[in-house]
mmCIF file of C-alpha atoms in Angstrom:
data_model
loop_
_atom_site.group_PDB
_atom_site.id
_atom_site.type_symbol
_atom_site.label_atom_id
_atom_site.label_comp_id
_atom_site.label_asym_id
_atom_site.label_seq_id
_atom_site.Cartn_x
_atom_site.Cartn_y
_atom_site.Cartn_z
ATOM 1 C CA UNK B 1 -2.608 28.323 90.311
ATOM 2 C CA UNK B 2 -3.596 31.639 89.503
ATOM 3 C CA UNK B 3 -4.717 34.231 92.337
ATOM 4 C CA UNK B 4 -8.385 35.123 91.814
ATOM 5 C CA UNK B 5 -7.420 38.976 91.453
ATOM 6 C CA UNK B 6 -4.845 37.563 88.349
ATOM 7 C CA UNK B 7 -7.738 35.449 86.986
ATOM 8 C CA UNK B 8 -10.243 38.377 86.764
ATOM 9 C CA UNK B 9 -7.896 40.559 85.325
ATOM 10 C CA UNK B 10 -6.631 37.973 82.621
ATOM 11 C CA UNK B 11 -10.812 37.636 82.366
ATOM 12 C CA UNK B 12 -11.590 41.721 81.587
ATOM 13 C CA UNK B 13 -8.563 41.916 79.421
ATOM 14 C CA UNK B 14 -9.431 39.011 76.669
ATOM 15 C CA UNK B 15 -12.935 40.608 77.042
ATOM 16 C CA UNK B 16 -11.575 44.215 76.034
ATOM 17 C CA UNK B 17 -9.582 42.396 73.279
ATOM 18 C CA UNK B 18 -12.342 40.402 71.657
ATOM 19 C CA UNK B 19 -14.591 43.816 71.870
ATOM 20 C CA UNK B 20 -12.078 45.716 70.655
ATOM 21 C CA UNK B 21 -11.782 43.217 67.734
ATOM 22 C CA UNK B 22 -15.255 42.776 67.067
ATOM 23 C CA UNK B 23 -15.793 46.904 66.456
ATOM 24 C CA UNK B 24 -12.705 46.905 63.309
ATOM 25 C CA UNK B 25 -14.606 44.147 62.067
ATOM 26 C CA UNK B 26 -17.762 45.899 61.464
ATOM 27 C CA UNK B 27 -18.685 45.843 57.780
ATOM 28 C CA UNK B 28 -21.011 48.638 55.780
ATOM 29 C CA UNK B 29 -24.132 47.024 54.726
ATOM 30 C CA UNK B 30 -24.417 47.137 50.602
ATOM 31 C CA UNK B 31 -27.401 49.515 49.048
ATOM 32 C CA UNK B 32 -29.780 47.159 46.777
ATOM 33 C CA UNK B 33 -31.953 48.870 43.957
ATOM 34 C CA UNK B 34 -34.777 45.646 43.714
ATOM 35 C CA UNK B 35 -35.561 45.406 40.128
ATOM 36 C CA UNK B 36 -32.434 47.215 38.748
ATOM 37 C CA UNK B 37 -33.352 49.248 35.650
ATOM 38 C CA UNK B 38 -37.208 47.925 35.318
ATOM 39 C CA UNK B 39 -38.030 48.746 39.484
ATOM 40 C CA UNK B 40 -40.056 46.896 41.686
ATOM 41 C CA UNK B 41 -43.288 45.733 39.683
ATOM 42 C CA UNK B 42 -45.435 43.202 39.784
ATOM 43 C CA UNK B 43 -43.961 41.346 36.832
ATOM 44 C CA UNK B 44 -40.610 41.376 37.392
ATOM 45 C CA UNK B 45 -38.750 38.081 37.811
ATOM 46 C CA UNK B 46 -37.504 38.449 41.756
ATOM 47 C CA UNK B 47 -35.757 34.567 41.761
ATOM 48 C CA UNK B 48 -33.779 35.710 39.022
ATOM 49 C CA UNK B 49 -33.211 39.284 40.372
ATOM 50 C CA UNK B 50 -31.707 37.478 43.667
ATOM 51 C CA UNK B 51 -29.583 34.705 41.525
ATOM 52 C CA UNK B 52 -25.697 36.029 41.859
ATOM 53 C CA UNK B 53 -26.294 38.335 44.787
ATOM 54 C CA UNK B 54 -25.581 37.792 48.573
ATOM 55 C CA UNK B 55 -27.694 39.335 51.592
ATOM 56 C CA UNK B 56 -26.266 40.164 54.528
ATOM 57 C CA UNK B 57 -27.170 42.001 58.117
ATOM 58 C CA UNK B 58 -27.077 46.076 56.924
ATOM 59 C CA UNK B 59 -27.790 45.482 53.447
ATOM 60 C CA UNK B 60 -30.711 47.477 52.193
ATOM 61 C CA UNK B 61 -33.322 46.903 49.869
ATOM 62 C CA UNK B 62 -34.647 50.078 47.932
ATOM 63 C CA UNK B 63 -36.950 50.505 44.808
ATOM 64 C CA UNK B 64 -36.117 54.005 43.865
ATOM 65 C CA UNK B 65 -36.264 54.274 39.756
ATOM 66 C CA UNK B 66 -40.202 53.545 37.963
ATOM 67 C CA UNK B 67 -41.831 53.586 41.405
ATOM 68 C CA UNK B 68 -45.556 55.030 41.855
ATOM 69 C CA UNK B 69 -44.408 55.444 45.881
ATOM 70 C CA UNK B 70 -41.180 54.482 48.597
ATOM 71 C CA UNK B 71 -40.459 51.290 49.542
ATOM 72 C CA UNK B 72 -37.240 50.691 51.509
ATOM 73 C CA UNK B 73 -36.543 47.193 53.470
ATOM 74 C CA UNK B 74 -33.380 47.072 55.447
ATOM 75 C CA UNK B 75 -32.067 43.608 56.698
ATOM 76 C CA UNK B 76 -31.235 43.842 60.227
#
């Protein structure tokens, strides 16, 4: 049986593992231009804008080219 100082110390160092693992796994989140070429309008097709592309946590969602004003959405 483990001593309870032994057991606490086995406890803090999986904990510095797993947080030390979980920080090199941090991905960059991928820049989105909603629209493409054509920008965000009103007529634009959005279900077929989406079809083929995966959103994740960090990904951001930008209408920069043809736009009358700013419009950034970032997924958090």
């Amino acid at each position: 049986m483990l001593h309870q100082g032994s057991w606490f110390s086995s406890l803090m160092i999986l904990s510095a593992i797993f947080s030390l693992t979980s920080l090199m796994l941090k991905s960059e989140g991928a820049n989105h231009t909603v629209g493409d070429s054509s920008g965000w309008e009103l007529l634009t097709n959005y279900t077929n804008w989406t079809q083929g592309r995966e959103f994740h946590v960090g990904d951001v969602l930008g209408n920069f080219p043809n736009s009358q004003g700013f419009l950034l959405i970032a997924l958090l």
